[in-house]
Amino acid sequence: MILFEPGVCQVDVATGQLKGATNRYVKTFRDLAGLYRDESAYQALIATRGDDVAYEVTDYPSANGGDIIIGVTRMEPGKIGDEYFMTRGHIHARPNRPEMYYGEAGVGVMLLESPHGEIRTIEIRARTMCYVPPFWIHRSVNVGLEPLVMTFSYPADAGQDYDVIAKAGGMRSRIVDDGNGGWTTVDNAGYSGRHPSLVEDIMSRVD
Ligand code: NI
């Protein structure tokens, strides 16, 4: 058996990157088509900022079962209409895998939805540790005025399934401006939920 070498990385809060990371990916605003309620506001943003980075991830990945992935995510502040910038969101392809997020800078909300359609929200500030349990769909939202920077870690074999949200017409709730500079949840009118057989299929994946 060949042992992996221990690794060390630095969280650069100012840039929102993990220094020493071996992998980086970005999502531009153009990549996020279909997520937001206000399509005309989305198109207006795309016209001027379509190629700008909405959020990025720098991580130190491994593909080995039993291992973990560590990384940092950074998301721009802003809104499309009254809806705060967010990540695409996913459930883990092996849905019984958990995740941890740790706030470094900014103010965020972790929006979580069970396969059955229950919603939870966790506000994340610097030094908040957020536990995403197995089987919860999760999306992070920047509800502050500054970039949202978080450290995260999850099992290396977790994978990501984005279709679970798209097929349900989005997540059940949207995170919007409450009119006083804060945030609140509103129902997503396009949400269709999941057929019980799909819920059963997700909940049975426990390998
Ligand atoms: Ni995840």
PDB file of C-alpha atoms and ligand atoms in Angstrom:
ATOM      1  CA  MET A   1       0.000   0.000   0.000  1.00  0.00           C
ATOM      2  CA  ILE A   2       1.348   3.410  -1.012  1.00  0.00           C
ATOM      3  CA  LEU A   3       0.604   6.170   1.474  1.00  0.00           C
ATOM      4  CA  PHE A   4      -0.409   9.638   0.280  1.00  0.00           C
ATOM      5  CA  GLU A   5       1.795  12.508   1.345  1.00  0.00           C
ATOM      6  CA  PRO A   6       0.293  14.912   3.901  1.00  0.00           C
ATOM      7  CA  GLY A   7      -0.659  18.229   2.328  1.00  0.00           C
ATOM      8  CA  VAL A   8      -0.780  21.824   3.469  1.00  0.00           C
ATOM      9  CA  CYS A   9      -2.720  24.671   1.891  1.00  0.00           C
ATOM     10  CA  GLN A  10      -3.394  28.264   2.952  1.00  0.00           C
ATOM     11  CA  VAL A  11      -6.825  29.870   2.888  1.00  0.00           C
ATOM     12  CA  ASP A  12      -6.362  33.264   1.219  1.00  0.00           C
ATOM     13  CA  VAL A  13      -9.448  35.089   2.462  1.00  0.00           C
ATOM     14  CA  ALA A  14      -8.706  38.212   0.397  1.00  0.00           C
ATOM     15  CA  THR A  15      -8.772  36.346  -2.923  1.00  0.00           C
ATOM     16  CA  GLY A  16     -11.147  33.624  -1.756  1.00  0.00           C
ATOM     17  CA  GLN A  17      -8.758  30.945  -2.962  1.00  0.00           C
ATOM     18  CA  LEU A  18      -6.937  27.986  -1.499  1.00  0.00           C
ATOM     19  CA  LYS A  19      -3.230  28.536  -2.054  1.00  0.00           C
ATOM     20  CA  GLY A  20      -1.587  25.243  -2.874  1.00  0.00           C
ATOM     21  CA  ALA A  21      -4.760  23.857  -4.441  1.00  0.00           C
ATOM     22  CA  THR A  22      -4.255  21.600  -7.437  1.00  0.00           C
ATOM     23  CA  ASN A  23      -7.616  22.222  -9.087  1.00  0.00           C
ATOM     24  CA  ARG A  24      -9.740  25.296  -9.877  1.00  0.00           C
ATOM     25  CA  TYR A  25     -13.038  25.736 -11.659  1.00  0.00           C
ATOM     26  CA  VAL A  26     -15.239  28.747 -12.229  1.00  0.00           C
ATOM     27  CA  LYS A  27     -18.866  29.386 -13.066  1.00  0.00           C
ATOM     28  CA  THR A  28     -19.673  32.535 -15.013  1.00  0.00           C
ATOM     29  CA  PHE A  29     -23.038  34.264 -14.820  1.00  0.00           C
ATOM     30  CA  ARG A  30     -23.723  32.892 -18.305  1.00  0.00           C
ATOM     31  CA  ASP A  31     -23.332  29.359 -16.919  1.00  0.00           C
ATOM     32  CA  LEU A  32     -26.238  29.918 -14.513  1.00  0.00           C
ATOM     33  CA  ALA A  33     -29.090  30.172 -17.018  1.00  0.00           C
ATOM     34  CA  GLY A  34     -32.451  29.000 -15.717  1.00  0.00           C
ATOM     35  CA  LEU A  35     -31.702  29.429 -12.014  1.00  0.00           C
ATOM     36  CA  TYR A  36     -33.327  32.783 -11.359  1.00  0.00           C
ATOM     37  CA  ARG A  37     -36.974  33.791 -11.208  1.00  0.00           C
ATOM     38  CA  ASP A  38     -36.538  37.138 -12.992  1.00  0.00           C
ATOM     39  CA  GLU A  39     -35.454  36.154 -16.502  1.00  0.00           C
ATOM     40  CA  SER A  40     -35.333  39.713 -17.843  1.00  0.00           C
ATOM     41  CA  ALA A  41     -33.103  40.819 -14.951  1.00  0.00           C
ATOM     42  CA  TYR A  42     -30.905  37.791 -15.638  1.00  0.00           C
ATOM     43  CA  GLN A  43     -30.619  38.700 -19.335  1.00  0.00           C
ATOM     44  CA  ALA A  44     -29.748  42.294 -18.407  1.00  0.00           C
ATOM     45  CA  LEU A  45     -26.924  41.014 -16.189  1.00  0.00           C
ATOM     46  CA  ILE A  46     -25.679  38.651 -18.885  1.00  0.00           C
ATOM     47  CA  ALA A  47     -25.517  41.534 -21.375  1.00  0.00           C
ATOM     48  CA  THR A  48     -22.842  43.273 -19.317  1.00  0.00           C
ATOM     49  CA  ARG A  49     -21.352  40.621 -17.010  1.00  0.00           C
ATOM     50  CA  GLY A  50     -22.031  37.311 -18.757  1.00  0.00           C
ATOM     51  CA  ASP A  51     -18.396  36.225 -18.784  1.00  0.00           C
ATOM     52  CA  ASP A  52     -17.607  37.428 -15.266  1.00  0.00           C
ATOM     53  CA  VAL A  53     -16.962  34.812 -12.612  1.00  0.00           C
ATOM     54  CA  ALA A  54     -20.034  34.319 -10.403  1.00  0.00           C
ATOM     55  CA  TYR A  55     -18.293  31.793  -8.162  1.00  0.00           C
ATOM     56  CA  GLU A  56     -15.166  29.707  -8.148  1.00  0.00           C
ATOM     57  CA  VAL A  57     -13.749  26.722  -6.341  1.00  0.00           C
ATOM     58  CA  THR A  58     -10.125  25.926  -5.624  1.00  0.00           C
ATOM     59  CA  ASP A  59      -9.583  22.507  -4.148  1.00  0.00           C
ATOM     60  CA  TYR A  60      -7.216  19.712  -3.381  1.00  0.00           C
ATOM     61  CA  PRO A  61      -9.031  16.771  -4.874  1.00  0.00           C
ATOM     62  CA  SER A  62      -8.655  13.054  -4.577  1.00  0.00           C
ATOM     63  CA  ALA A  63     -10.644  10.371  -6.360  1.00  0.00           C
ATOM     64  CA  ASN A  64      -9.979   7.693  -3.790  1.00  0.00           C
ATOM     65  CA  GLY A  65     -12.746   6.162  -1.722  1.00  0.00           C
ATOM     66  CA  GLY A  66     -12.211   6.797   1.959  1.00  0.00           C
ATOM     67  CA  ASP A  67     -10.320  10.024   1.248  1.00  0.00           C
ATOM     68  CA  ILE A  68     -11.588  13.614   1.613  1.00  0.00           C
ATOM     69  CA  ILE A  69     -11.573  16.674  -0.636  1.00  0.00           C
ATOM     70  CA  ILE A  70     -10.713  20.044   0.907  1.00  0.00           C
ATOM     71  CA  GLY A  71     -11.268  23.389  -0.781  1.00  0.00           C
ATOM     72  CA  VAL A  72     -12.385  26.995  -0.746  1.00  0.00           C
ATOM     73  CA  THR A  73     -15.285  28.621  -2.570  1.00  0.00           C
ATOM     74  CA  ARG A  74     -15.750  32.300  -3.328  1.00  0.00           C
ATOM     75  CA  MET A  75     -18.975  33.886  -4.574  1.00  0.00           C
ATOM     76  CA  GLU A  76     -19.648  37.432  -5.746  1.00  0.00           C
ATOM     77  CA  PRO A  77     -22.247  39.534  -3.904  1.00  0.00           C
ATOM     78  CA  GLY A  78     -25.314  40.762  -5.743  1.00  0.00           C
ATOM     79  CA  LYS A  79     -28.872  40.018  -6.819  1.00  0.00           C
ATOM     80  CA  ILE A  80     -30.842  39.212  -9.931  1.00  0.00           C
ATOM     81  CA  GLY A  81     -34.114  40.994  -9.371  1.00  0.00           C
ATOM     82  CA  ASP A  82     -34.651  40.517  -5.636  1.00  0.00           C
ATOM     83  CA  GLU A  83     -32.948  37.108  -5.607  1.00  0.00           C
ATOM     84  CA  TYR A  84     -29.453  36.784  -4.184  1.00  0.00           C
ATOM     85  CA  PHE A  85     -26.582  35.249  -6.166  1.00  0.00           C
ATOM     86  CA  MET A  86     -26.357  31.508  -5.575  1.00  0.00           C
ATOM     87  CA  THR A  87     -24.600  28.352  -6.645  1.00  0.00           C
ATOM     88  CA  ARG A  88     -26.258  25.825  -8.939  1.00  0.00           C
ATOM     89  CA  GLY A  89     -26.640  23.406  -6.040  1.00  0.00           C
ATOM     90  CA  HIS A  90     -26.613  19.623  -5.955  1.00  0.00           C
ATOM     91  CA  ILE A  91     -27.142  16.426  -4.053  1.00  0.00           C
ATOM     92  CA  HIS A  92     -24.182  14.122  -3.802  1.00  0.00           C
ATOM     93  CA  ALA A  93     -24.187  11.397  -6.470  1.00  0.00           C
ATOM     94  CA  ARG A  94     -23.630   9.066  -3.521  1.00  0.00           C
ATOM     95  CA  PRO A  95     -26.340  10.861  -1.574  1.00  0.00           C
ATOM     96  CA  ASN A  96     -25.457   9.420   1.816  1.00  0.00           C
ATOM     97  CA  ARG A  97     -22.190  11.392   1.833  1.00  0.00           C
ATOM     98  CA  PRO A  98     -22.099  14.509   4.085  1.00  0.00           C
ATOM     99  CA  GLU A  99     -20.246  17.827   3.754  1.00  0.00           C
ATOM    100  CA  MET A 100     -18.843  20.557   5.976  1.00  0.00           C
ATOM    101  CA  TYR A 101     -18.687  24.297   5.232  1.00  0.00           C
ATOM    102  CA  TYR A 102     -16.821  26.846   7.337  1.00  0.00           C
ATOM    103  CA  GLY A 103     -17.386  30.587   6.972  1.00  0.00           C
ATOM    104  CA  GLU A 104     -14.269  32.656   6.254  1.00  0.00           C
ATOM    105  CA  ALA A 105     -15.707  36.014   5.099  1.00  0.00           C
ATOM    106  CA  GLY A 106     -19.023  37.531   4.081  1.00  0.00           C
ATOM    107  CA  VAL A 107     -22.545  36.418   4.947  1.00  0.00           C
ATOM    108  CA  GLY A 108     -24.136  33.431   3.312  1.00  0.00           C
ATOM    109  CA  VAL A 109     -27.070  31.095   3.589  1.00  0.00           C
ATOM    110  CA  MET A 110     -26.892  27.368   3.040  1.00  0.00           C
ATOM    111  CA  LEU A 111     -30.240  26.394   1.533  1.00  0.00           C
ATOM    112  CA  LEU A 112     -30.966  22.710   2.115  1.00  0.00           C
ATOM    113  CA  GLU A 113     -33.799  20.577   0.798  1.00  0.00           C
ATOM    114  CA  SER A 114     -34.538  16.957   1.627  1.00  0.00           C
ATOM    115  CA  PRO A 115     -35.519  14.644  -1.245  1.00  0.00           C
ATOM    116  CA  HIS A 116     -39.073  14.816   0.177  1.00  0.00           C
ATOM    117  CA  GLY A 117     -39.076  18.610  -0.148  1.00  0.00           C
ATOM    118  CA  GLU A 118     -38.401  19.807   3.396  1.00  0.00           C
ATOM    119  CA  ILE A 119     -36.448  23.077   3.522  1.00  0.00           C
ATOM    120  CA  ARG A 120     -33.807  24.240   6.008  1.00  0.00           C
ATOM    121  CA  THR A 121     -31.663  27.377   6.003  1.00  0.00           C
ATOM    122  CA  ILE A 122     -28.419  27.981   7.873  1.00  0.00           C
ATOM    123  CA  GLU A 123     -26.876  31.462   7.983  1.00  0.00           C
ATOM    124  CA  ILE A 124     -23.094  31.305   7.697  1.00  0.00           C
ATOM    125  CA  ARG A 125     -20.751  34.024   8.896  1.00  0.00           C
ATOM    126  CA  ALA A 126     -17.025  33.960   9.645  1.00  0.00           C
ATOM    127  CA  ARG A 127     -16.237  31.039  11.959  1.00  0.00           C
ATOM    128  CA  THR A 128     -19.651  29.423  11.473  1.00  0.00           C
ATOM    129  CA  MET A 129     -19.339  25.706  10.790  1.00  0.00           C
ATOM    130  CA  CYS A 130     -22.214  24.310   8.746  1.00  0.00           C
ATOM    131  CA  TYR A 131     -22.927  20.587   8.720  1.00  0.00           C
ATOM    132  CA  VAL A 132     -24.668  19.296   5.595  1.00  0.00           C
ATOM    133  CA  PRO A 133     -25.993  15.868   6.567  1.00  0.00           C
ATOM    134  CA  PRO A 134     -26.249  12.924   4.166  1.00  0.00           C
ATOM    135  CA  PHE A 135     -29.161  13.054   1.670  1.00  0.00           C
ATOM    136  CA  TRP A 136     -29.700  16.833   1.757  1.00  0.00           C
ATOM    137  CA  ILE A 137     -29.642  18.838  -1.480  1.00  0.00           C
ATOM    138  CA  HIS A 138     -27.558  21.963  -0.826  1.00  0.00           C
ATOM    139  CA  ARG A 139     -26.951  25.344  -2.440  1.00  0.00           C
ATOM    140  CA  SER A 140     -25.060  28.327  -1.043  1.00  0.00           C
ATOM    141  CA  VAL A 141     -26.361  31.863  -1.403  1.00  0.00           C
ATOM    142  CA  ASN A 142     -24.478  35.134  -0.865  1.00  0.00           C
ATOM    143  CA  VAL A 143     -26.857  37.374   1.116  1.00  0.00           C
ATOM    144  CA  GLY A 144     -24.186  39.925   2.073  1.00  0.00           C
ATOM    145  CA  LEU A 145     -22.541  42.920   0.458  1.00  0.00           C
ATOM    146  CA  GLU A 146     -19.074  41.343   0.272  1.00  0.00           C
ATOM    147  CA  PRO A 147     -17.724  38.212  -1.403  1.00  0.00           C
ATOM    148  CA  LEU A 148     -18.767  35.040   0.414  1.00  0.00           C
ATOM    149  CA  VAL A 149     -15.735  32.878   1.152  1.00  0.00           C
ATOM    150  CA  MET A 150     -16.091  29.428   2.706  1.00  0.00           C
ATOM    151  CA  THR A 151     -13.849  26.452   3.316  1.00  0.00           C
ATOM    152  CA  PHE A 152     -15.405  23.058   2.697  1.00  0.00           C
ATOM    153  CA  SER A 153     -14.656  19.362   2.951  1.00  0.00           C
ATOM    154  CA  TYR A 154     -16.490  16.252   1.779  1.00  0.00           C
ATOM    155  CA  PRO A 155     -15.757  12.595   1.013  1.00  0.00           C
ATOM    156  CA  ALA A 156     -13.765  12.161  -2.188  1.00  0.00           C
ATOM    157  CA  ASP A 157     -16.203   9.663  -3.677  1.00  0.00           C
ATOM    158  CA  ALA A 158     -19.320  11.804  -3.046  1.00  0.00           C
ATOM    159  CA  GLY A 159     -19.745  13.217  -6.565  1.00  0.00           C
ATOM    160  CA  GLN A 160     -22.376  15.780  -7.571  1.00  0.00           C
ATOM    161  CA  ASP A 161     -25.825  15.367  -9.128  1.00  0.00           C
ATOM    162  CA  TYR A 162     -27.208  18.688 -10.417  1.00  0.00           C
ATOM    163  CA  ASP A 163     -30.220  17.243 -12.238  1.00  0.00           C
ATOM    164  CA  VAL A 164     -32.024  16.485  -8.985  1.00  0.00           C
ATOM    165  CA  ILE A 165     -32.758  20.243  -8.741  1.00  0.00           C
ATOM    166  CA  ALA A 166     -33.405  20.921 -12.426  1.00  0.00           C
ATOM    167  CA  LYS A 167     -35.888  18.037 -12.711  1.00  0.00           C
ATOM    168  CA  ALA A 168     -37.946  19.426  -9.814  1.00  0.00           C
ATOM    169  CA  GLY A 169     -38.176  22.910 -11.344  1.00  0.00           C
ATOM    170  CA  GLY A 170     -35.559  24.260  -8.942  1.00  0.00           C
ATOM    171  CA  MET A 171     -35.405  24.140  -5.177  1.00  0.00           C
ATOM    172  CA  ARG A 172     -38.613  24.560  -3.210  1.00  0.00           C
ATOM    173  CA  SER A 173     -37.605  27.960  -1.799  1.00  0.00           C
ATOM    174  CA  ARG A 174     -35.825  31.010  -3.122  1.00  0.00           C
ATOM    175  CA  ILE A 175     -33.663  33.323  -1.016  1.00  0.00           C
ATOM    176  CA  VAL A 176     -34.641  36.949  -1.654  1.00  0.00           C
ATOM    177  CA  ASP A 177     -34.097  40.437  -0.256  1.00  0.00           C
ATOM    178  CA  ASP A 178     -36.534  41.063   2.605  1.00  0.00           C
ATOM    179  CA  GLY A 179     -36.724  44.752   1.744  1.00  0.00           C
ATOM    180  CA  ASN A 180     -34.548  45.768   4.705  1.00  0.00           C
ATOM    181  CA  GLY A 181     -31.209  44.547   3.443  1.00  0.00           C
ATOM    182  CA  GLY A 182     -31.679  41.114   4.961  1.00  0.00           C
ATOM    183  CA  TRP A 183     -32.945  37.884   3.471  1.00  0.00           C
ATOM    184  CA  THR A 184     -36.026  35.738   3.603  1.00  0.00           C
ATOM    185  CA  THR A 185     -37.349  32.628   1.898  1.00  0.00           C
ATOM    186  CA  VAL A 186     -40.211  32.642  -0.588  1.00  0.00           C
ATOM    187  CA  ASP A 187     -41.852  29.731  -2.375  1.00  0.00           C
ATOM    188  CA  ASN A 188     -40.532  28.866  -5.831  1.00  0.00           C
ATOM    189  CA  ALA A 189     -43.646  28.906  -8.026  1.00  0.00           C
ATOM    190  CA  GLY A 190     -41.966  26.621 -10.555  1.00  0.00           C
ATOM    191  CA  TYR A 191     -41.287  23.848  -8.050  1.00  0.00           C
ATOM    192  CA  SER A 192     -42.854  20.516  -8.982  1.00  0.00           C
ATOM    193  CA  GLY A 193     -41.450  18.280  -6.257  1.00  0.00           C
ATOM    194  CA  ARG A 194     -40.358  14.672  -6.735  1.00  0.00           C
ATOM    195  CA  HIS A 195     -42.329  11.539  -7.415  1.00  0.00           C
ATOM    196  CA  PRO A 196     -42.312   9.187  -4.400  1.00  0.00           C
ATOM    197  CA  SER A 197     -40.522   6.567  -6.497  1.00  0.00           C
ATOM    198  CA  LEU A 198     -37.639   8.995  -7.130  1.00  0.00           C
ATOM    199  CA  VAL A 199     -37.475   9.873  -3.427  1.00  0.00           C
ATOM    200  CA  GLU A 200     -37.388   6.170  -2.648  1.00  0.00           C
ATOM    201  CA  ASP A 201     -34.614   5.649  -5.205  1.00  0.00           C
ATOM    202  CA  ILE A 202     -32.480   8.431  -3.707  1.00  0.00           C
ATOM    203  CA  MET A 203     -33.025   7.248  -0.138  1.00  0.00           C
ATOM    204  CA  SER A 204     -32.067   3.690  -1.065  1.00  0.00           C
ATOM    205  CA  ARG A 205     -28.606   4.653  -2.358  1.00  0.00           C
ATOM    206  CA  VAL A 206     -26.546   3.844   0.707  1.00  0.00           C
ATOM    207  CA  ASP A 207     -23.414   2.237  -0.769  1.00  0.00           C
TER     208      ASP A 207
HETATM  209 NI    NI B   1     -21.789  19.092  -1.952  1.00  0.00          NI
END
